[in-house]
CSV table of C-alpha atoms in Angstrom, one decimal:
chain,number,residue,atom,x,y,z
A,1,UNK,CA,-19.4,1.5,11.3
A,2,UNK,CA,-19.6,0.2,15.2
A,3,UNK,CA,-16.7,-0.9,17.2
A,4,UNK,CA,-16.8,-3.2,19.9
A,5,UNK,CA,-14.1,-1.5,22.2
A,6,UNK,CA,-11.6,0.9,23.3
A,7,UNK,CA,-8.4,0.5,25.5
A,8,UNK,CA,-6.7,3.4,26.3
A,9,UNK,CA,-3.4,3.1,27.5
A,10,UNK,CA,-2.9,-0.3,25.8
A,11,UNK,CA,0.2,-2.2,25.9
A,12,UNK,CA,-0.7,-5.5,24.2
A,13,UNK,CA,-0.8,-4.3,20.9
A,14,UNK,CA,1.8,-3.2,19.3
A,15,UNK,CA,5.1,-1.2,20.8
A,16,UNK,CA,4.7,1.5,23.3
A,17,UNK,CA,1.4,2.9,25.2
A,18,UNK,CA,-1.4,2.9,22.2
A,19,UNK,CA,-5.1,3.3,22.3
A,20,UNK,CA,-6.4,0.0,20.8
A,21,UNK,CA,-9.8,0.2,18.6
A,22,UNK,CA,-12.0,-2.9,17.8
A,23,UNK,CA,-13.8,-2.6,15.1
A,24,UNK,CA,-16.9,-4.7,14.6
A,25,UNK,CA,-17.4,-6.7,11.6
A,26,UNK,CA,-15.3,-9.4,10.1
A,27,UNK,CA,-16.8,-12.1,7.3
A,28,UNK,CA,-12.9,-14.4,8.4
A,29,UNK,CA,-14.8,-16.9,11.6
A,30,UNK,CA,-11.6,-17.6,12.0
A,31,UNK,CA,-12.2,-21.1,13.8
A,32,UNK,CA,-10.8,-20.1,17.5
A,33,UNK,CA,-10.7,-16.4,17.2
A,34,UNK,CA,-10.4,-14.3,20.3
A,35,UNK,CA,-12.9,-11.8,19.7
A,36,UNK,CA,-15.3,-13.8,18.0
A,37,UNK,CA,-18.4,-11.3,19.3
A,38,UNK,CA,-16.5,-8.7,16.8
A,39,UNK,CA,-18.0,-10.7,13.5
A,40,UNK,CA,-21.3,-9.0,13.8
A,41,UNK,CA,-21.2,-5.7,12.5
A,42,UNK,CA,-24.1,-4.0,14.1
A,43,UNK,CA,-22.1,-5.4,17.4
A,44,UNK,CA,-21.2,-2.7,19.7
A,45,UNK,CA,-21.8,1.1,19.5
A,46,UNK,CA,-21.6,3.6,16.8
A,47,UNK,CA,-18.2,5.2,15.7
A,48,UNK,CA,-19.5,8.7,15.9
A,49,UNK,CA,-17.6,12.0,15.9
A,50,UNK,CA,-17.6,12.4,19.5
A,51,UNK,CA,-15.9,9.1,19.4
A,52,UNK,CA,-13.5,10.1,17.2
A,53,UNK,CA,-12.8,13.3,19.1
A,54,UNK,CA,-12.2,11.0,22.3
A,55,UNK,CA,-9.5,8.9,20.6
A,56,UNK,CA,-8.0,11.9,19.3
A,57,UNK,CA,-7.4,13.9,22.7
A,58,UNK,CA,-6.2,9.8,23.9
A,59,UNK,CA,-3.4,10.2,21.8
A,60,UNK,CA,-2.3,13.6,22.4
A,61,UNK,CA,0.1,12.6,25.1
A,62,UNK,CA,4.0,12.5,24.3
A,63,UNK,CA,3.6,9.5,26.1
A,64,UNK,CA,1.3,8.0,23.6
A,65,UNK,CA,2.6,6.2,20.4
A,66,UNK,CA,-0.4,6.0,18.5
A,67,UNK,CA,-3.1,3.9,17.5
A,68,UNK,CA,-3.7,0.2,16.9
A,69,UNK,CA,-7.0,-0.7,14.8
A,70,UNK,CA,-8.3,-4.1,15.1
A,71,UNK,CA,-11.3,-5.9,15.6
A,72,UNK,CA,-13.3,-7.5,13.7
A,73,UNK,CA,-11.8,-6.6,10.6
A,74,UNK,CA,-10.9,-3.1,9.9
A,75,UNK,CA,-9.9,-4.3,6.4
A,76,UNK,CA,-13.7,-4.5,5.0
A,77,UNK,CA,-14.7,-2.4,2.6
A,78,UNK,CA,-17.4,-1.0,4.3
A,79,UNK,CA,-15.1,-0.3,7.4
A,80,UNK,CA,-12.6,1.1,5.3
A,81,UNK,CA,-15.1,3.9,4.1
A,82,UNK,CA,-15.1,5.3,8.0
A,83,UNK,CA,-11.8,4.4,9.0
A,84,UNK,CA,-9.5,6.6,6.1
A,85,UNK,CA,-11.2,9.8,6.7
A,86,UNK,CA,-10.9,9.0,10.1
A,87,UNK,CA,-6.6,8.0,9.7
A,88,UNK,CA,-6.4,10.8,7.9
A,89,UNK,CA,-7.0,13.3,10.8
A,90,UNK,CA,-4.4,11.3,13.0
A,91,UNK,CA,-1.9,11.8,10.3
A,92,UNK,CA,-3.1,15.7,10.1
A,93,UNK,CA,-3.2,16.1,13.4
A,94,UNK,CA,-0.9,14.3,15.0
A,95,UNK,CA,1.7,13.2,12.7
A,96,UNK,CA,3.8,11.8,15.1
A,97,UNK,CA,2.2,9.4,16.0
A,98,UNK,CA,2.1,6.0,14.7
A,99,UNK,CA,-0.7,3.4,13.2
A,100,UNK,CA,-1.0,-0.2,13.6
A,101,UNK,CA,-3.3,-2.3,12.1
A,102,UNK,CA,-4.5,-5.9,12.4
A,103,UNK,CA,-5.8,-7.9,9.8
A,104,UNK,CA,-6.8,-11.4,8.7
A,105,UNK,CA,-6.3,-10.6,5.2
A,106,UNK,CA,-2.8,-10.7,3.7
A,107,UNK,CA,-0.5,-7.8,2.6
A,108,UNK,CA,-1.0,-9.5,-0.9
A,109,UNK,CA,-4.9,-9.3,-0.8
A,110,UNK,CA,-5.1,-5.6,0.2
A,111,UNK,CA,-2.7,-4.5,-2.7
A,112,UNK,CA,-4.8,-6.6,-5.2
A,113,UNK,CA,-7.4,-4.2,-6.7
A,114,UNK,CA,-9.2,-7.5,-8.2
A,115,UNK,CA,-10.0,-8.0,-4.8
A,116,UNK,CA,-13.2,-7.1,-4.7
A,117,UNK,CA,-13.8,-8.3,-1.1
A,118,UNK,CA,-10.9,-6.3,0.7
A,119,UNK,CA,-9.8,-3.7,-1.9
A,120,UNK,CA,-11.7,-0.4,-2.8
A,121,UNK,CA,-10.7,3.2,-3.2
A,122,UNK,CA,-9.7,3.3,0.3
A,123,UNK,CA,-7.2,0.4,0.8
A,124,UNK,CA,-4.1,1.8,-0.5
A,125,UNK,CA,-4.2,5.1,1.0
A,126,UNK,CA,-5.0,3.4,3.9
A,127,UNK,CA,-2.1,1.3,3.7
A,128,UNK,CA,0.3,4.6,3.1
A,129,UNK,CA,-0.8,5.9,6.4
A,130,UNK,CA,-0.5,2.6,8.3
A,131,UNK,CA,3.1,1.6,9.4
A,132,UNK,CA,2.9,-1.6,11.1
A,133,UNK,CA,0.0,-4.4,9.6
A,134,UNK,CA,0.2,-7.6,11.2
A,135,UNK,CA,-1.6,-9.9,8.4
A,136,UNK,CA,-2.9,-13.5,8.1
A,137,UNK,CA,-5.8,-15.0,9.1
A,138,UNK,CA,-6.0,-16.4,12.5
A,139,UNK,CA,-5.4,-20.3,12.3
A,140,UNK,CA,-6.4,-22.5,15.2
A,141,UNK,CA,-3.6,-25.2,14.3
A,142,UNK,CA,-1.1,-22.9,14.2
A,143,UNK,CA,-1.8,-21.2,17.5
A,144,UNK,CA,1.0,-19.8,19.2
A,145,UNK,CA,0.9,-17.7,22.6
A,146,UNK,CA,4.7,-16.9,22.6
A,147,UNK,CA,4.5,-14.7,19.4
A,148,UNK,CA,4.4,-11.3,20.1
A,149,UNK,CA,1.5,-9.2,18.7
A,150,UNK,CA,0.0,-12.5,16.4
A,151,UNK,CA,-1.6,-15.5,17.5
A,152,UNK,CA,-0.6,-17.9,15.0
A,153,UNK,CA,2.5,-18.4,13.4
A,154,UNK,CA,1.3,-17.8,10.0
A,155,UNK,CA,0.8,-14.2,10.6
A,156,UNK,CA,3.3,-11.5,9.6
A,157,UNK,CA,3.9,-8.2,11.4
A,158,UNK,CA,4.8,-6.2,8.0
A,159,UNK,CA,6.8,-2.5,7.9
A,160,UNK,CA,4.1,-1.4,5.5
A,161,UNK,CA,6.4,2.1,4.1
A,162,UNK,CA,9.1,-0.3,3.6
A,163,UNK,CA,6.8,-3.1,1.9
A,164,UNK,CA,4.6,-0.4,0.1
A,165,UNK,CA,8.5,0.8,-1.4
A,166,UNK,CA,9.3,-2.5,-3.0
A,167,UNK,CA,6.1,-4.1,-4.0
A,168,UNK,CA,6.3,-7.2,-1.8
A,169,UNK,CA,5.7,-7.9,2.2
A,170,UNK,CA,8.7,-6.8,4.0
A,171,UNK,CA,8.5,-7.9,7.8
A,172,UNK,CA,9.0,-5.7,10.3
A,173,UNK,CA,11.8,-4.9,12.7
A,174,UNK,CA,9.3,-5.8,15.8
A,175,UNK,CA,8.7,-9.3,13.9
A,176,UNK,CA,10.3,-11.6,15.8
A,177,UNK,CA,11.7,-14.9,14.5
A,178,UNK,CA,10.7,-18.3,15.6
């Protein structure tokens, strides 16, 4: 997997200070989408272990929340096959802290294993270890730069544990109503 960027000390993308990774690859073109360069998958550089190692020690602050994963896509398969071994050592190693995700899929698609395109043997546990998914694709007509964390109104910014509990998309306390 490559990913296009890093910010450390992000504040833009979900609640608190968070490192904020961009994952590169998404097969959406979401017609207007910010990070448009993020589609490619060989965009970028290589997620390698030293990477990982960086982003760890980035979160090991009390001042840190967590981590925000977006991209791109983080939600295709073949991302998903880096990114859960990778979530899993957060959630070993620093269990406090939280995970946000981004995605242009719907909380309906990832929980679908008939999806071929966004569901394999790492979406759900992904999805346990995640507490915050905004979901949707991005849509140009609905565009909306007074949302907070989502750029079109269609999108949702779900409480996963709490949607994951009763089988349905269950919006988050951070969601805020229009």
């Amino acid at each position: 997997m490559n990913y296009a960027d890093i910010h450390y000390n992000d504040i833009a993308n979900g609640i608190g200070v968070r490192t904020a990774l961009f994952v590169s690859g998404c097969t959406h073109h979401c017609k207007g989408c910010f990070n448009e360069e993020t589609w490619d998958f060989n965009y970028g550089k290589e997620f390698t272990k030293e990477v990982e190692d960086k982003i760890i020690e980035s979160l090991r602050p009390s001042h840190i929340k967590g981590l925000t994963i977006l991209g791109g896509e983080p939600w295709e398969v073949v991302n998903q096959a880096v990114l859960r071994p990778f979530m899993e050592r957060i959630k070993k190693e620093l269990p406090d802290k939280g995970i946000w995700m981004f995605s242009g899929y719907l909380f309906e698609q990832l929980t679908d294993p008939e999806n071929k395109r966004c569901h394999s043997e790492d979406t759900m546990k992904m999805l346990e270890m995640t507490d915050v998914l905004i979901d949707g694709p991005f849509i140009l007509a609905k565009k909306n730069i007074s949302l907070r964390f989502r750029g079109s109104e269609n999108q949702r910014v779900l409480d996963i544990p709490q949607s994951l509990k009763e089988g349905k998309p269950v919006l988050s306390k951070y969601m805020v109503r229009d």
